[in-house]
Structures are given as C-alpha cells and as structure tokens.
PDB file of C-alpha atoms and ligand atoms in Angstrom:
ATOM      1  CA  UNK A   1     142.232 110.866  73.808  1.00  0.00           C
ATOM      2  CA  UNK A   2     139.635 110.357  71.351  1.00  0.00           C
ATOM      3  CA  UNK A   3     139.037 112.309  68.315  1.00  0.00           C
ATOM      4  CA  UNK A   4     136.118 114.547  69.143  1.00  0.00           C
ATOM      5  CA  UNK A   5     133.615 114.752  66.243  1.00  0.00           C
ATOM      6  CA  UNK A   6     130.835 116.555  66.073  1.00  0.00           C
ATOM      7  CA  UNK A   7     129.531 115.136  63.461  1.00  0.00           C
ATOM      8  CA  UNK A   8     127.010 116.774  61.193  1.00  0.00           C
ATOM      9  CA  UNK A   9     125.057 115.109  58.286  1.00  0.00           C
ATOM     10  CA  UNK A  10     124.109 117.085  55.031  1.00  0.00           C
ATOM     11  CA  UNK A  11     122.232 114.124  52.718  1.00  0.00           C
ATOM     12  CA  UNK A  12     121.698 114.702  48.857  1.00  0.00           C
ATOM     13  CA  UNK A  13     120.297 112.667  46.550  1.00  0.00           C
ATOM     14  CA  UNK A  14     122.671 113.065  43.774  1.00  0.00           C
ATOM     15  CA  UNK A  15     126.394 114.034  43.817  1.00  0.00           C
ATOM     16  CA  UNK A  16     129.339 113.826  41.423  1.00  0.00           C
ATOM     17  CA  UNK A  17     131.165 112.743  44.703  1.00  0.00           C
ATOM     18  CA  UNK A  18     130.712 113.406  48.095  1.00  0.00           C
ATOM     19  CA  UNK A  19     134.577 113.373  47.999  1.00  0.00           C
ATOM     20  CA  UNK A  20     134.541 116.190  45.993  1.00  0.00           C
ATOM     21  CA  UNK A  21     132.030 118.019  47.158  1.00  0.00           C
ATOM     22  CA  UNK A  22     133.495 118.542  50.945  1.00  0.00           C
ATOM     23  CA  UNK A  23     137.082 119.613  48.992  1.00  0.00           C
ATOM     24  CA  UNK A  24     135.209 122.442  47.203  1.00  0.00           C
ATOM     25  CA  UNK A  25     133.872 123.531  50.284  1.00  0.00           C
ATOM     26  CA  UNK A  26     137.029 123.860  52.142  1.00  0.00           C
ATOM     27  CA  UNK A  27     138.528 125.446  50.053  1.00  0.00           C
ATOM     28  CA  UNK A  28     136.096 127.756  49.562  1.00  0.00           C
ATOM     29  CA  UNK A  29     136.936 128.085  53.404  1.00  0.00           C
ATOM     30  CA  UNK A  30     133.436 126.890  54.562  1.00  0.00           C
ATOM     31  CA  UNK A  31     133.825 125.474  58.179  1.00  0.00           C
ATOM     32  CA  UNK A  32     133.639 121.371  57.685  1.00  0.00           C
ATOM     33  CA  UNK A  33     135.233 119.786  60.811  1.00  0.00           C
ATOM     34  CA  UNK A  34     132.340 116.893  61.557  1.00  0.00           C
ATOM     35  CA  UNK A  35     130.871 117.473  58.719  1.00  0.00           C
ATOM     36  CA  UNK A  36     129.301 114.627  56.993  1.00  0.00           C
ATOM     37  CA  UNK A  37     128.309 114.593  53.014  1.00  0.00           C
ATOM     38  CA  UNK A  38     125.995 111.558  52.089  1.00  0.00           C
ATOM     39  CA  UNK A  39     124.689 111.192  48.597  1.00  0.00           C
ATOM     40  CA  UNK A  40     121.962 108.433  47.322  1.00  0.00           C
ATOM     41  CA  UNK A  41     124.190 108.311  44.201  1.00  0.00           C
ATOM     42  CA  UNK A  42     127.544 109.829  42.675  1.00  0.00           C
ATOM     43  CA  UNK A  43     127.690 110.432  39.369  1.00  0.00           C
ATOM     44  CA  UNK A  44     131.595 110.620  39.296  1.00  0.00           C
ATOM     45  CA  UNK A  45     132.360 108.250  42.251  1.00  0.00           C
ATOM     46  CA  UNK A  46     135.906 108.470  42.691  1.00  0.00           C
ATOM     47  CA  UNK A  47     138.474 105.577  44.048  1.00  0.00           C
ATOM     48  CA  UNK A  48     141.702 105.486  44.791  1.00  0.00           C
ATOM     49  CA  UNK A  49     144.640 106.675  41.956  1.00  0.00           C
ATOM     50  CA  UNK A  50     141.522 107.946  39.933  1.00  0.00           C
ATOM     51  CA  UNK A  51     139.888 105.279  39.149  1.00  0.00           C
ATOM     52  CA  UNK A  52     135.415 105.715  39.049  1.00  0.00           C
ATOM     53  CA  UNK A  53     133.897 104.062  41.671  1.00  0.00           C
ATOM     54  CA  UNK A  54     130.531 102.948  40.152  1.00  0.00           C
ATOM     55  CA  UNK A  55     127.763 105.089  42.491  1.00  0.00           C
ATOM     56  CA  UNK A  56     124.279 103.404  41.414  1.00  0.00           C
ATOM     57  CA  UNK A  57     121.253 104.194  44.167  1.00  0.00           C
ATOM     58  CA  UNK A  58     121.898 101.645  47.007  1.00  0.00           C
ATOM     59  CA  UNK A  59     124.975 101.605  48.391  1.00  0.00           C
ATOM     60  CA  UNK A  60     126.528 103.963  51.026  1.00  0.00           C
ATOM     61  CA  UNK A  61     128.286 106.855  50.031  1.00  0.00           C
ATOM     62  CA  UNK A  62     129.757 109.411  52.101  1.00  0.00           C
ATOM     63  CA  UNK A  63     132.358 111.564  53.454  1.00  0.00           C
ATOM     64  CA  UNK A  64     133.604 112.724  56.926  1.00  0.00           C
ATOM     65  CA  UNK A  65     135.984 115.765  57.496  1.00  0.00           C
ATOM     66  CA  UNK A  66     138.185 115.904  60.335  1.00  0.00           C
ATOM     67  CA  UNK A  67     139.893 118.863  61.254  1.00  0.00           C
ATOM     68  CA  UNK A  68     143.556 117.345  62.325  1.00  0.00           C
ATOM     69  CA  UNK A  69     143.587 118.341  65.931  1.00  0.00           C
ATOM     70  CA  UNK A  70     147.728 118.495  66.024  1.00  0.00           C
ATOM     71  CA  UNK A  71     149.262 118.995  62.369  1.00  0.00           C
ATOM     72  CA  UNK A  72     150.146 116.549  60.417  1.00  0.00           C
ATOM     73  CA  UNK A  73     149.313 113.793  62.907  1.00  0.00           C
ATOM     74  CA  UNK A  74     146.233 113.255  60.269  1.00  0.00           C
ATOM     75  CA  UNK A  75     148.682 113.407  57.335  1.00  0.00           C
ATOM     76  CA  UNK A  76     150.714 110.982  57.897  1.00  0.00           C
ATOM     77  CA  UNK A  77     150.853 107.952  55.741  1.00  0.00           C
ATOM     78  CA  UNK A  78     148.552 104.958  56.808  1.00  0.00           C
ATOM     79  CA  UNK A  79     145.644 106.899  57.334  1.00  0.00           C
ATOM     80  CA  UNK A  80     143.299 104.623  54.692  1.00  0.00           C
ATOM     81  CA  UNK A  81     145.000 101.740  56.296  1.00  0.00           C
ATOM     82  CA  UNK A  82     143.841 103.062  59.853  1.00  0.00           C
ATOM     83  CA  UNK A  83     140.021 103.762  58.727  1.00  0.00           C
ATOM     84  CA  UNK A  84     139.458 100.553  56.928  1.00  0.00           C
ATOM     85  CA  UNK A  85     141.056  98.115  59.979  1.00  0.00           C
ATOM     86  CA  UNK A  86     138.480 100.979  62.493  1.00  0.00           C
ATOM     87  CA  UNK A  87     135.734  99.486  60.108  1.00  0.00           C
ATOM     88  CA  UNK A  88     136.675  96.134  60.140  1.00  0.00           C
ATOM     89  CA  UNK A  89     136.455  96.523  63.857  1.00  0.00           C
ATOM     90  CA  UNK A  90     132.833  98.376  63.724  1.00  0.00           C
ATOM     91  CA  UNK A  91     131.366  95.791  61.387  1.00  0.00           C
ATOM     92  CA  UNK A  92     132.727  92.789  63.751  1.00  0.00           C
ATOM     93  CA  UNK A  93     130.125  94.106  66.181  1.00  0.00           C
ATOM     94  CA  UNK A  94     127.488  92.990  63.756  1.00  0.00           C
ATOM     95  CA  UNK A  95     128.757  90.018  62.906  1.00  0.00           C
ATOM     96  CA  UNK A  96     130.391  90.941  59.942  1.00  0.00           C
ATOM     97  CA  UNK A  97     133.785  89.859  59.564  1.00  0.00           C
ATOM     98  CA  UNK A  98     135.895  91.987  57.385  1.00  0.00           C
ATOM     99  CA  UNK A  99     138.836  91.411  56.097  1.00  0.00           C
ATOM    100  CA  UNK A 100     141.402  94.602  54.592  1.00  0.00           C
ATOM    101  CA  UNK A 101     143.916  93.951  51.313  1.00  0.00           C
ATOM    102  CA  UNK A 102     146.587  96.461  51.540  1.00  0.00           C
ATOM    103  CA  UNK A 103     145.683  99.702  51.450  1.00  0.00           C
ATOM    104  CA  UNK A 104     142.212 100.562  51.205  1.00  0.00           C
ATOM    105  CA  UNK A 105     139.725  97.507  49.891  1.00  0.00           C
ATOM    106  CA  UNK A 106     137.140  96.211  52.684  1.00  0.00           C
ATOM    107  CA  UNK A 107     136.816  92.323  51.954  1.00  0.00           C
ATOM    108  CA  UNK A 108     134.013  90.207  53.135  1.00  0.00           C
ATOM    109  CA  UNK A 109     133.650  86.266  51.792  1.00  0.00           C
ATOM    110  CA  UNK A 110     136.938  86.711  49.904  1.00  0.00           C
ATOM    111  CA  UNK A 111     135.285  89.630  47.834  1.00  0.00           C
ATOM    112  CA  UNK A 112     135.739  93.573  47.613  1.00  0.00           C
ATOM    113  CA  UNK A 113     132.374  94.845  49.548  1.00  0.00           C
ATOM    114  CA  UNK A 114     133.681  98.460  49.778  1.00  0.00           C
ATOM    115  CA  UNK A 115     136.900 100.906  50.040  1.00  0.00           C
ATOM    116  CA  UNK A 116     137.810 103.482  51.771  1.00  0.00           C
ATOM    117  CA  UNK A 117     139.604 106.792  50.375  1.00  0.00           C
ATOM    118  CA  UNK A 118     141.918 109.268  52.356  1.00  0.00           C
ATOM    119  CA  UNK A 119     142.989 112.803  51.584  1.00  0.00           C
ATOM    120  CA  UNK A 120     144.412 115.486  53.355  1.00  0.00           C
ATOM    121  CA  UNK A 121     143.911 118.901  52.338  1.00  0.00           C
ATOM    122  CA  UNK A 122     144.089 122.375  54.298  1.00  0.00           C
ATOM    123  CA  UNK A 123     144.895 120.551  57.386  1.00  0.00           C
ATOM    124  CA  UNK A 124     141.655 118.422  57.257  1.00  0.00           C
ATOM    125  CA  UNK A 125     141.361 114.560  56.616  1.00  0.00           C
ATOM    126  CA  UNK A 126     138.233 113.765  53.979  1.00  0.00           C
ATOM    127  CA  UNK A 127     137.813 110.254  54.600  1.00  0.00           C
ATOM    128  CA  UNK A 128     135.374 108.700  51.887  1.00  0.00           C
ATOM    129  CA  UNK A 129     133.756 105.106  51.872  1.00  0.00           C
ATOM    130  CA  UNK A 130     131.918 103.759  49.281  1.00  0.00           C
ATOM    131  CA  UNK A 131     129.674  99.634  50.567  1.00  0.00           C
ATOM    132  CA  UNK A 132     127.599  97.946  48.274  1.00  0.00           C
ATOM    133  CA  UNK A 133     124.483  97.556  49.796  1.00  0.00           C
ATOM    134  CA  UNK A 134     120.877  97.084  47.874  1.00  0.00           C
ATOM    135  CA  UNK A 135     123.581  98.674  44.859  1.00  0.00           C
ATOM    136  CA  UNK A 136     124.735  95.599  42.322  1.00  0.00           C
ATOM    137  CA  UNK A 137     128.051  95.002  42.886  1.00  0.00           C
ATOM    138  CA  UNK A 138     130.951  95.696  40.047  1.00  0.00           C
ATOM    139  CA  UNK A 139     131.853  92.094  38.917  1.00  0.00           C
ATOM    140  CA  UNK A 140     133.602  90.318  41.345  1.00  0.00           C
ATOM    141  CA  UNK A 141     132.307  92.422  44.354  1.00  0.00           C
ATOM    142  CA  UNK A 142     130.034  91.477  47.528  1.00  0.00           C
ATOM    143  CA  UNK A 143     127.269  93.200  48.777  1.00  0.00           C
ATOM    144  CA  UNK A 144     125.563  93.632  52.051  1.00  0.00           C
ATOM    145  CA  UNK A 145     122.138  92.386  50.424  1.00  0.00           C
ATOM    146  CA  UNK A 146     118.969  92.787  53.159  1.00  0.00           C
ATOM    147  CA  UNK A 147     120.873  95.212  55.345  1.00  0.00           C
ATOM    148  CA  UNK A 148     119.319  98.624  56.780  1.00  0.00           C
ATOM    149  CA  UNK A 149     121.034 101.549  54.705  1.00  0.00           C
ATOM    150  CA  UNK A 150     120.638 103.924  57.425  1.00  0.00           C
ATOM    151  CA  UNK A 151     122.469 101.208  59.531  1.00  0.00           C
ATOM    152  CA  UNK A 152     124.890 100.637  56.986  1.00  0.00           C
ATOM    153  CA  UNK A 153     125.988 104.245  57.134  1.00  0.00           C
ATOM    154  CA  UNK A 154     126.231 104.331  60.861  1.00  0.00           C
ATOM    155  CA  UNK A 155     128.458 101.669  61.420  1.00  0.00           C
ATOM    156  CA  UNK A 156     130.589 102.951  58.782  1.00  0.00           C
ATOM    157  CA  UNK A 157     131.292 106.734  60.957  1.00  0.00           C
ATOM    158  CA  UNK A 158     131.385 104.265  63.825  1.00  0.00           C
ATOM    159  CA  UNK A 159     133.934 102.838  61.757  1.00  0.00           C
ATOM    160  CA  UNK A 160     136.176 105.786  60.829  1.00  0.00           C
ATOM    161  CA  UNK A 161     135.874 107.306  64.480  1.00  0.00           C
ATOM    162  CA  UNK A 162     137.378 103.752  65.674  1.00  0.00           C
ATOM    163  CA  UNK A 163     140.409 103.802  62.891  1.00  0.00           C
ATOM    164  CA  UNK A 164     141.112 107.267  63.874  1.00  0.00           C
ATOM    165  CA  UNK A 165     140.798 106.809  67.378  1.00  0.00           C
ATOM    166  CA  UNK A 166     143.338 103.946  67.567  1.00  0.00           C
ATOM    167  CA  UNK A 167     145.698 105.502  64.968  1.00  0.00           C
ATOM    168  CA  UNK A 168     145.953 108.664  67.107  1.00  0.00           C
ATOM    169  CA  UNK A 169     146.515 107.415  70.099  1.00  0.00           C
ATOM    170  CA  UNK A 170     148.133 104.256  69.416  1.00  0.00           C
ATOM    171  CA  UNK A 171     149.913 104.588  66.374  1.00  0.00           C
ATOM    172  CA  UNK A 172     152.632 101.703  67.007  1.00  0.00           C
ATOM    173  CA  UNK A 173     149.510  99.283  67.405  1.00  0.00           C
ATOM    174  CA  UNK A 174     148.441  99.598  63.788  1.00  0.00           C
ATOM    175  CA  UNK A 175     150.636  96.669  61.991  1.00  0.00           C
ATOM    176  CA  UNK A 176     149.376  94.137  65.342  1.00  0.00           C
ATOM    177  CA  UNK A 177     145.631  95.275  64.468  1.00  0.00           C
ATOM    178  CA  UNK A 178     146.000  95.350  60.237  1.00  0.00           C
ATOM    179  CA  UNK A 179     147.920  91.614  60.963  1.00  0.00           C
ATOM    180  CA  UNK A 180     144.220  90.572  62.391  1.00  0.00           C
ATOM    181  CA  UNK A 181     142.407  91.480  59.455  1.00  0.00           C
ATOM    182  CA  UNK A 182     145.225  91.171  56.473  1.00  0.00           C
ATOM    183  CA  UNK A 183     143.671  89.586  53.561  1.00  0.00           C
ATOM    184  CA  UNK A 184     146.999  89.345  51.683  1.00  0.00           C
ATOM    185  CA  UNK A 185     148.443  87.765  55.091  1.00  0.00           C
ATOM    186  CA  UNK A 186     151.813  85.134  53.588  1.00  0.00           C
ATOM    187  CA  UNK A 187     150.099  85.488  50.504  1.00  0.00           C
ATOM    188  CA  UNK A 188     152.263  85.932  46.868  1.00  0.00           C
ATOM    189  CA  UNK A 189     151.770  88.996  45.933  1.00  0.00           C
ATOM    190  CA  UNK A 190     152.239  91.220  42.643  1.00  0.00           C
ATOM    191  CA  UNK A 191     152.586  94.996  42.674  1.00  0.00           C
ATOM    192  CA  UNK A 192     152.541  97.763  40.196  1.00  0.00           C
ATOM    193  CA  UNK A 193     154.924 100.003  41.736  1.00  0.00           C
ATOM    194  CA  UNK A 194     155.451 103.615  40.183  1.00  0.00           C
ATOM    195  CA  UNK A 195     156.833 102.555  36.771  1.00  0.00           C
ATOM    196  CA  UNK A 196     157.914  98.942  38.115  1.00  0.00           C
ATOM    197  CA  UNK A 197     156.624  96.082  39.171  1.00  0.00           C
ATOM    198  CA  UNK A 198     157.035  93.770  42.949  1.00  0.00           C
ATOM    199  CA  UNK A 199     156.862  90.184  43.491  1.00  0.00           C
ATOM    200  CA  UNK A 200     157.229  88.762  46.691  1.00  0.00           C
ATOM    201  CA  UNK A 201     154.946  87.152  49.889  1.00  0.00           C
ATOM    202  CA  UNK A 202     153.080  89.717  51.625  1.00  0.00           C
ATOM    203  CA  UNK A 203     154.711  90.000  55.594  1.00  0.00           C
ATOM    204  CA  UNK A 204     151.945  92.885  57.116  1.00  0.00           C
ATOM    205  CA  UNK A 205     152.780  96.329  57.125  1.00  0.00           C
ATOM    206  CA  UNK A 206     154.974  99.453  59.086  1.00  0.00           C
ATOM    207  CA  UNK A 207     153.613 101.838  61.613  1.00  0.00           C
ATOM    208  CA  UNK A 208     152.938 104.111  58.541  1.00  0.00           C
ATOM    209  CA  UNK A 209     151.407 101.709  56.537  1.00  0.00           C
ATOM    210  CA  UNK A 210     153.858 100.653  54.357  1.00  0.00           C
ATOM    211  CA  UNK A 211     153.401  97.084  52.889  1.00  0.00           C
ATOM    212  CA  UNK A 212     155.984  94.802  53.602  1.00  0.00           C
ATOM    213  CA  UNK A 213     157.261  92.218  50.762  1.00  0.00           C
ATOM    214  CA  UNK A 214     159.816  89.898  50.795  1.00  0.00           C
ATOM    215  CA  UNK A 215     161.267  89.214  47.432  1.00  0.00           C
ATOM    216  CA  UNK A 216     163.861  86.951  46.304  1.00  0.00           C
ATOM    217  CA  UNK A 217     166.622  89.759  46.530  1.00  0.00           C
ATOM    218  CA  UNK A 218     165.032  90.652  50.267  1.00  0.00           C
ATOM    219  CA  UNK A 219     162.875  92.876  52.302  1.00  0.00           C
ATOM    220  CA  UNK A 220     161.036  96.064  50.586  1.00  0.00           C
ATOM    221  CA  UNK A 221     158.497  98.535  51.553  1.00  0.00           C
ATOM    222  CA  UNK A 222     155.887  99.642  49.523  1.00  0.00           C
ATOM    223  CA  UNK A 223     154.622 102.610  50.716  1.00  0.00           C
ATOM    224  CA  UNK A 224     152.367 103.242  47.217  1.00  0.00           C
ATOM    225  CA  UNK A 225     150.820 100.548  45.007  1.00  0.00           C
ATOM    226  CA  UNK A 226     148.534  98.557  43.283  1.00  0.00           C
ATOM    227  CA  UNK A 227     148.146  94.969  44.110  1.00  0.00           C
ATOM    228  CA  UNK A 228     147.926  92.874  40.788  1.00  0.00           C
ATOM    229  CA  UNK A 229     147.405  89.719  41.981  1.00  0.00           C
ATOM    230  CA  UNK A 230     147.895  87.665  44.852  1.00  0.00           C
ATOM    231  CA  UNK A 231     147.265  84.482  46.563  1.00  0.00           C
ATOM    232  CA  UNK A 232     146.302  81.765  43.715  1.00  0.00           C
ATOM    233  CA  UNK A 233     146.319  84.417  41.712  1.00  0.00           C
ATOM    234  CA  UNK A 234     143.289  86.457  42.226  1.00  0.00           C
ATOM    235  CA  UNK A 235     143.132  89.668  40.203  1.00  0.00           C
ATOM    236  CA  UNK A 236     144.019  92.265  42.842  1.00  0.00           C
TER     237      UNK A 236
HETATM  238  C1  BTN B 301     138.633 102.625  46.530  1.00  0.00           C
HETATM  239  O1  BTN B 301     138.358 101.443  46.792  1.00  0.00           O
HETATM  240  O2  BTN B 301     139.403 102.926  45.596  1.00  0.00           O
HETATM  241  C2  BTN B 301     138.063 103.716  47.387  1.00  0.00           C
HETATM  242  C3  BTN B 301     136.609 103.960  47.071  1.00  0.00           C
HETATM  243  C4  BTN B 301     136.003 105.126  47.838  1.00  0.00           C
HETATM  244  C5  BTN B 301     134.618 105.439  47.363  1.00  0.00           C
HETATM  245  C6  BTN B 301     133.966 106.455  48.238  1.00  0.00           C
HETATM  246  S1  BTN B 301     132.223 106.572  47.975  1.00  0.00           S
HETATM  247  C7  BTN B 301     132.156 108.007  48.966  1.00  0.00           C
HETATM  248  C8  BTN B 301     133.365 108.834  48.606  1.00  0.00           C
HETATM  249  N1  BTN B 301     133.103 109.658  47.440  1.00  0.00           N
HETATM  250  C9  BTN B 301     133.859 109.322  46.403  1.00  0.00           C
HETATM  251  O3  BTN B 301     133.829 109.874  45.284  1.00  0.00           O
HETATM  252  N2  BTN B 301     134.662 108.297  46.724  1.00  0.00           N
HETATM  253  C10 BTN B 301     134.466 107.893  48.107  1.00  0.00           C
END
C-alpha cells in the first residue's frame, strides 16, 4: 500500500540545513510526519559522512519526514538507495535520465547533478536532496540549467514518494530496479571501507542495499563506503 503523505511545505529563505532543521524539531517533539522544509540556501549544507554540501541560491534543497508507518521497516539499510532509484524513476517522466552510483549520488551525462541523504531518528525517516539547478555546480557536477525550480522540487517529493513506495511494498525488487539505473554497473571499482580499502568490479547490490564487489579473493558486501574511483578511473 502506498506510503500516505500528507505532505506539508514550510519554505525559508535561509537555513543552515533543512536536514537539520526537521531533526531539531523532532526532537523537540514537534509533530513532522509530511512535513516538508525547503530553504533558498543552506549555510551548512550537509552530505553524506559529513561532508558540506555547497547550498548557493538556486538549487533545490529540502527535506521530507516520514513517520515509519510499521517500525523499523523505514530503518532498514537501503533506504538512500531506495529514494535516489524513486527519483531516477520521477525524473524519467521528464525526460531526464538519471543514473545512481552506489549509495546516494544522482548522475545525469556521466556527472553528479544531486544526492540524496537518509536518516532515521525517533522512528521518522528525514530524507534530504540537494539538485543543482540555476546554482553553479561544485567542479565536476551537472546542473539542470533552464529548468522551473518550483518544478524541480516537485518531481523530487514525486521522487521520494516513488522510492519509498516501491521499497515498502516491494522490497525484494530493489537490486532489479537499482541494476536499471547503476552507474557503477561491471565497472572497477575502489572503496574506502572503514579503515581499509576494496578493489573489485561492481556486480549491483542486496535487498538492503549492500554493494556487491567481486575481488580477486571473491565476493564481498559493502554495506558502508566511499567509492574512490571507478570505471577509467573517475574520481568517485
Ligand atoms: C550527498 O550527496 O552526500 C547527499 C547530499 C544531500 C544534500 C541535501 S540538500 C537538502 C538536505 N539538507 C542538507 O543539509 N542536506 C540535504
């Protein structure tokens, strides 16, 4: 059955981080299932394993909270995964062909247009996305020059309802749908993992969104990591 949001959008036009903002509110115990936190800019943009996502006036920003309808089916692992193969889904209906490199980076032309970040807190999923839109992209980025931001942000909640939608209901699906849109797809790949690193050719992902390398001493799962490089050697 699909998730049902009621969502709710409170726009500002600065923020450290609309990531940060909707975690201060619930847990200050303010009521945020639906709710959606937009900002214009972030002045501490936040991306995945703490790095800044750069905020400038432009791009899309926001937040959604989801109250997990059946704890911890929202906590599981995979849930970034999920969202940013729902938005590669929502853009296709414009057009836009996205592409997703394990876990959470939205590729378009080969290049990173946008990412998505997952956390689960008090039984809630905040599910973040940052596109480059009118913004100028960090080197080495992509950016959805000439679009409608207002459009822009719609077919990104359009894009998280999908993810979540399919994830929920059709968890088992998820490594068939990532395979469709897997930018690291048979690629060599290089991962910082924990204090170590992995080499091996990317071969899709598990049900929880594990990424699936096969090295020369066989099969592992990376459930949490940074991709270094990959393909002909692209900085990942
Ligand atoms: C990543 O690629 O590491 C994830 C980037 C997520 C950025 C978005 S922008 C809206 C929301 N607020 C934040 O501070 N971060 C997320």
């Amino acid at each position: 059955m699909p998730l049902a949001i009621a969502f709710r959008i409170e726009s500002f036009d600065e923020l450290a981080s609309t990531q940060s903002e909707l975690r201060r509110r619930l847990e200050a115990g303010e009521a945020v299932d639906g709710l959606v936190v937009r900002a214009t800019r972030q002045t501490q943009g936040r991306g995945r394993r703490g790095r800044t996502w750069t905020s400038a006036e432009g791009g899309s920003y926001q937040t959604l909270a989801v109250r997990d309808p059946a704890p911890p089916a929202l906590g599981r692992g995979g849930s970034a995964v999920a969202v940013a193969v729902g938005m590669a889904a929502a853009f296709a209906g414009y057009g836009v062909r996205l592409q997703v490199k394990w876990p959470n980076d939205l590729h378009y032309r080969g290049r990173k247009l946008g990412g998505v970040l997952t956390e689960y807190v008090r039984g809630h999923l905040l599910v973040g996305v940052g596109i480059n839109v009118a913004n100028e992209p960090p080197e080495g980025g992509i950016a959805l020059r000439g679009w409608d931001l207002e459009g822009v942000h719609g077919a990104v909640l359009a894009g998280i309802q999908a993810g979540l939608d399919g994830w929920l209901d059709r968890p088992g699906e998820l490594p068939q749908r990532f395979a469709a849109v897997d930018a690291l797809a048979r690629t060599e790949v290089r991962l910082a993992v924990g204090d170590g690193e992995v080499h091996g050719r990317a071969a899709g992902i598990d049900a929880d969104g594990a990424l699936r390398v096969e090295t020369a001493e066989g099969p592992v799962r990376v459930r949490s990591g940074t991709v270094l490089a990959y393909g002909d050697g692209a900085p990942g």
